[in-house]
Structures are given as C-alpha cells and as structure tokens.
Tab-separated table of C-alpha atoms in Angstrom:
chain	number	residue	atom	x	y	z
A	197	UNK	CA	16.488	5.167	10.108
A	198	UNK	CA	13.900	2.380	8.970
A	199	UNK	CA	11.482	3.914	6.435
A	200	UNK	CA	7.905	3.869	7.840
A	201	UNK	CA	5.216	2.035	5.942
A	202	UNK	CA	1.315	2.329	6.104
A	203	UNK	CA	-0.368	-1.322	5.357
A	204	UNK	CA	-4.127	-1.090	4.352
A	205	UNK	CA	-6.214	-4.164	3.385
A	206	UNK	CA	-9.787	-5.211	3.989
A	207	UNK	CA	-8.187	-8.360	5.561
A	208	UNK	CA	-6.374	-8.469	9.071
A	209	UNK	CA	-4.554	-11.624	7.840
A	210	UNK	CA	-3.445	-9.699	4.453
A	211	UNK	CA	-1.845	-6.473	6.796
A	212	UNK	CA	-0.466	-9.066	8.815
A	213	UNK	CA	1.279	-11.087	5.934
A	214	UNK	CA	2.786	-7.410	4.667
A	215	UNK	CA	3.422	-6.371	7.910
A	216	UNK	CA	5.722	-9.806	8.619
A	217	UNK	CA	7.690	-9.222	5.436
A	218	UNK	CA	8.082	-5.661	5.910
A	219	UNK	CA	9.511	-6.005	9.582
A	220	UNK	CA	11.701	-8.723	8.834
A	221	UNK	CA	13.415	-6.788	6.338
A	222	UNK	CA	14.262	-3.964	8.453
A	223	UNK	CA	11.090	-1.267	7.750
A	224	UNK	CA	8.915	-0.054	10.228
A	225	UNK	CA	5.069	-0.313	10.219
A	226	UNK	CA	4.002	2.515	11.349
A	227	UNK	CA	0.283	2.016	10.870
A	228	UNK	CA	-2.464	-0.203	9.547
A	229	UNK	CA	-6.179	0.635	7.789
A	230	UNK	CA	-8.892	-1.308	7.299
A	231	UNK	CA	-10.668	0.317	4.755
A	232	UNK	CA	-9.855	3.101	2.237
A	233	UNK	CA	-11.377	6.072	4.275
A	234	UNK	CA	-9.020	5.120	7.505
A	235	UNK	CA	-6.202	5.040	5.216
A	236	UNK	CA	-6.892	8.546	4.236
A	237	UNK	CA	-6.792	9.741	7.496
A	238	UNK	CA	-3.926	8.025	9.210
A	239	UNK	CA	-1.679	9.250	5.895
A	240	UNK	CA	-2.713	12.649	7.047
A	241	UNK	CA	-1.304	11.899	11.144
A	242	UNK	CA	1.128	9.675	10.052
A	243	UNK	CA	2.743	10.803	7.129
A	244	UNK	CA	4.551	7.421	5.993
A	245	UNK	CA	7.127	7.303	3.506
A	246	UNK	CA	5.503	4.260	1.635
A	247	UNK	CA	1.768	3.160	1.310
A	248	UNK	CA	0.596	-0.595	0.260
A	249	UNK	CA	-2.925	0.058	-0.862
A	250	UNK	CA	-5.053	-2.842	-1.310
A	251	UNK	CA	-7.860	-1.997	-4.701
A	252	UNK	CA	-10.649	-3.867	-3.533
A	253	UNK	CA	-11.676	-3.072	-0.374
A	254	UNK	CA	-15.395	-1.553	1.441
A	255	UNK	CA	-16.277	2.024	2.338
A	256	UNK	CA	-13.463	3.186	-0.046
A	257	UNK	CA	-11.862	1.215	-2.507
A	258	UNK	CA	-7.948	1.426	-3.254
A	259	UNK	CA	-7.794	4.001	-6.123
A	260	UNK	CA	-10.315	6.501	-4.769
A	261	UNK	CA	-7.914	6.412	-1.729
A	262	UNK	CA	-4.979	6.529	-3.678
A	263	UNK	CA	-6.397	9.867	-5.668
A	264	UNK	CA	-7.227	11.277	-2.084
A	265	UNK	CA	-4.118	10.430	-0.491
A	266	UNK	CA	-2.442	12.041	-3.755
A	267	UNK	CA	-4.783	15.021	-3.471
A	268	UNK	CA	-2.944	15.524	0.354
A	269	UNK	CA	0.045	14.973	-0.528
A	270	UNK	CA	1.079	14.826	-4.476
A	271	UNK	CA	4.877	12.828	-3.826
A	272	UNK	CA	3.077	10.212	-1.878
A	273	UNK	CA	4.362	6.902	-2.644
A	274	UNK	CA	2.094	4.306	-2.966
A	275	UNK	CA	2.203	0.744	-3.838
A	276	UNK	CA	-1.156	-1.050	-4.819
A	277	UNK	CA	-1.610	-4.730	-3.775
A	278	UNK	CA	-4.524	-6.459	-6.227
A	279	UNK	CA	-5.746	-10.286	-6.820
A	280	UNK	CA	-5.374	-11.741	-9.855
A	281	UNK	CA	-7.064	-10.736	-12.649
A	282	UNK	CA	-7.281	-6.969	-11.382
A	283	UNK	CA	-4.979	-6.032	-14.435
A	284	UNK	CA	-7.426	-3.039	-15.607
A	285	UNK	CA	-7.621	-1.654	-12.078
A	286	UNK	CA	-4.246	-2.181	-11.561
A	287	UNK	CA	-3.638	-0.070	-14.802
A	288	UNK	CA	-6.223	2.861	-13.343
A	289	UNK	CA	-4.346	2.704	-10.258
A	290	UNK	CA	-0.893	3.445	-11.981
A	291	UNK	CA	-2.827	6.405	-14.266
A	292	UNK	CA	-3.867	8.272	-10.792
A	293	UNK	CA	-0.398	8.188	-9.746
A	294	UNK	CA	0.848	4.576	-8.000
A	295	UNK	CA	4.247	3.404	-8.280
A	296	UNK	CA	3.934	-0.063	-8.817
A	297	UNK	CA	1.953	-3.034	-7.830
A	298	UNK	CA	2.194	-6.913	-5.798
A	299	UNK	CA	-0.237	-9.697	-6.774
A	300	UNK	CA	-1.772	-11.756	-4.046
A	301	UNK	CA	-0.503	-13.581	-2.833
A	302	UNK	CA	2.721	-11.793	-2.071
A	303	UNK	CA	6.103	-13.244	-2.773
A	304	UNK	CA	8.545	-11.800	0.070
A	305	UNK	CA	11.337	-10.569	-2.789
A	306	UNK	CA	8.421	-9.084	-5.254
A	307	UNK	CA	6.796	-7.016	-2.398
A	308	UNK	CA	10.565	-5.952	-0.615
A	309	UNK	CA	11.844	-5.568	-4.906
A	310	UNK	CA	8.907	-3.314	-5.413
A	311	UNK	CA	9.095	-1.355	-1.880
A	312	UNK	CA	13.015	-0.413	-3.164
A	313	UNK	CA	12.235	1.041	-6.285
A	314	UNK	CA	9.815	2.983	-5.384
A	315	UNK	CA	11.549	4.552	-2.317
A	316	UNK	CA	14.482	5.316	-4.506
C-alpha cells in the first residue's frame, strides 16, 4: 500500500512541485496545508505516515507546527523543507524532533532519498 504523505507550504506551486515528485514515485498525497495551523489539524483527521513541513510559512511557522504535531502524536515523521540559508532553523527543527530536511529547490532523488530513510 502507497504510504500517505501530508505536503504543507505557504506556496501552492511549492505543494505542487512535492506533490509531482511524490506521486510519480509511487506515494500517495493524502493532503495539503497552507499554513502551519491547517497542518495541525489535517495531521489530526488524516493521520499520514510522512509530513513535509515547510519552516517559513504565516499564521504558524514550520517548527511550532512540527512541536504541535509531535505533541499529538510523538512517532510522527516529519520532514522539514527550508530555503537556503535556513541552516539554524533547520538545526531547531531537528532538536524538536524532525527527521531530516530538503533545500529549495528540491532535487527529485534528495526529497524521494530523504522520504526513505525516514519511513524506514
């Protein structure tokens, strides 16, 4: 059974980008958040085996939503997606519990490479 991802980014082109690579390589998509407080919730309905957290976003940035999506559930896999020269969020994000991290703007093999790992 395809492993179901949730893609959250600010930017509808962004989700769409993951969401291309994602289905192409056989995973399901199984929702998509615009902001850090919708991403919250739809973990909660959806309960997706993988999340690819963007850190900057509005209402509620990536690592406040990855600490309350790890408050709901603590094996939640996440994967945070940052811009360059995000290195010390990127390193707060993996603190508070992320598995890895992609740079924008994604390489197909880094973002399916780091999806692997952290499902295994």
């Amino acid at each position: 059974m395809a492993k179901r991802i949730l893609v959250v980014d600010d930017a509808a082109f962004m989700r769409m980008m993951v969401k291309d690579i994602l289905t192409k390589n056989g995973f399901e998509v199984c929702g998509e958040a615009g902001d850090g407080e919708q991403a919250v919730e739809m973990y909660k309905e959806l309960s997706p085996d993988l999340v690819t957290l963007d850190i900057t976003m509005p209402e509620m940035d990536g690592i406040t939503a990855l600490k309350a999506i790890k408050k709901v559930d603590s094996g939640a896999k996440v994967i945070m997606c940052s811009a360059m020269g995000q290195q010390g969020m990127v390193i707060d994000a993996i603190q508070a519990g992320a598995k890895d991290f992609i740079v924008k703007p994604f390489q197909a093999d880094r973002v399916i490479d780091a999806i692997n790992k952290a499902l295994n």
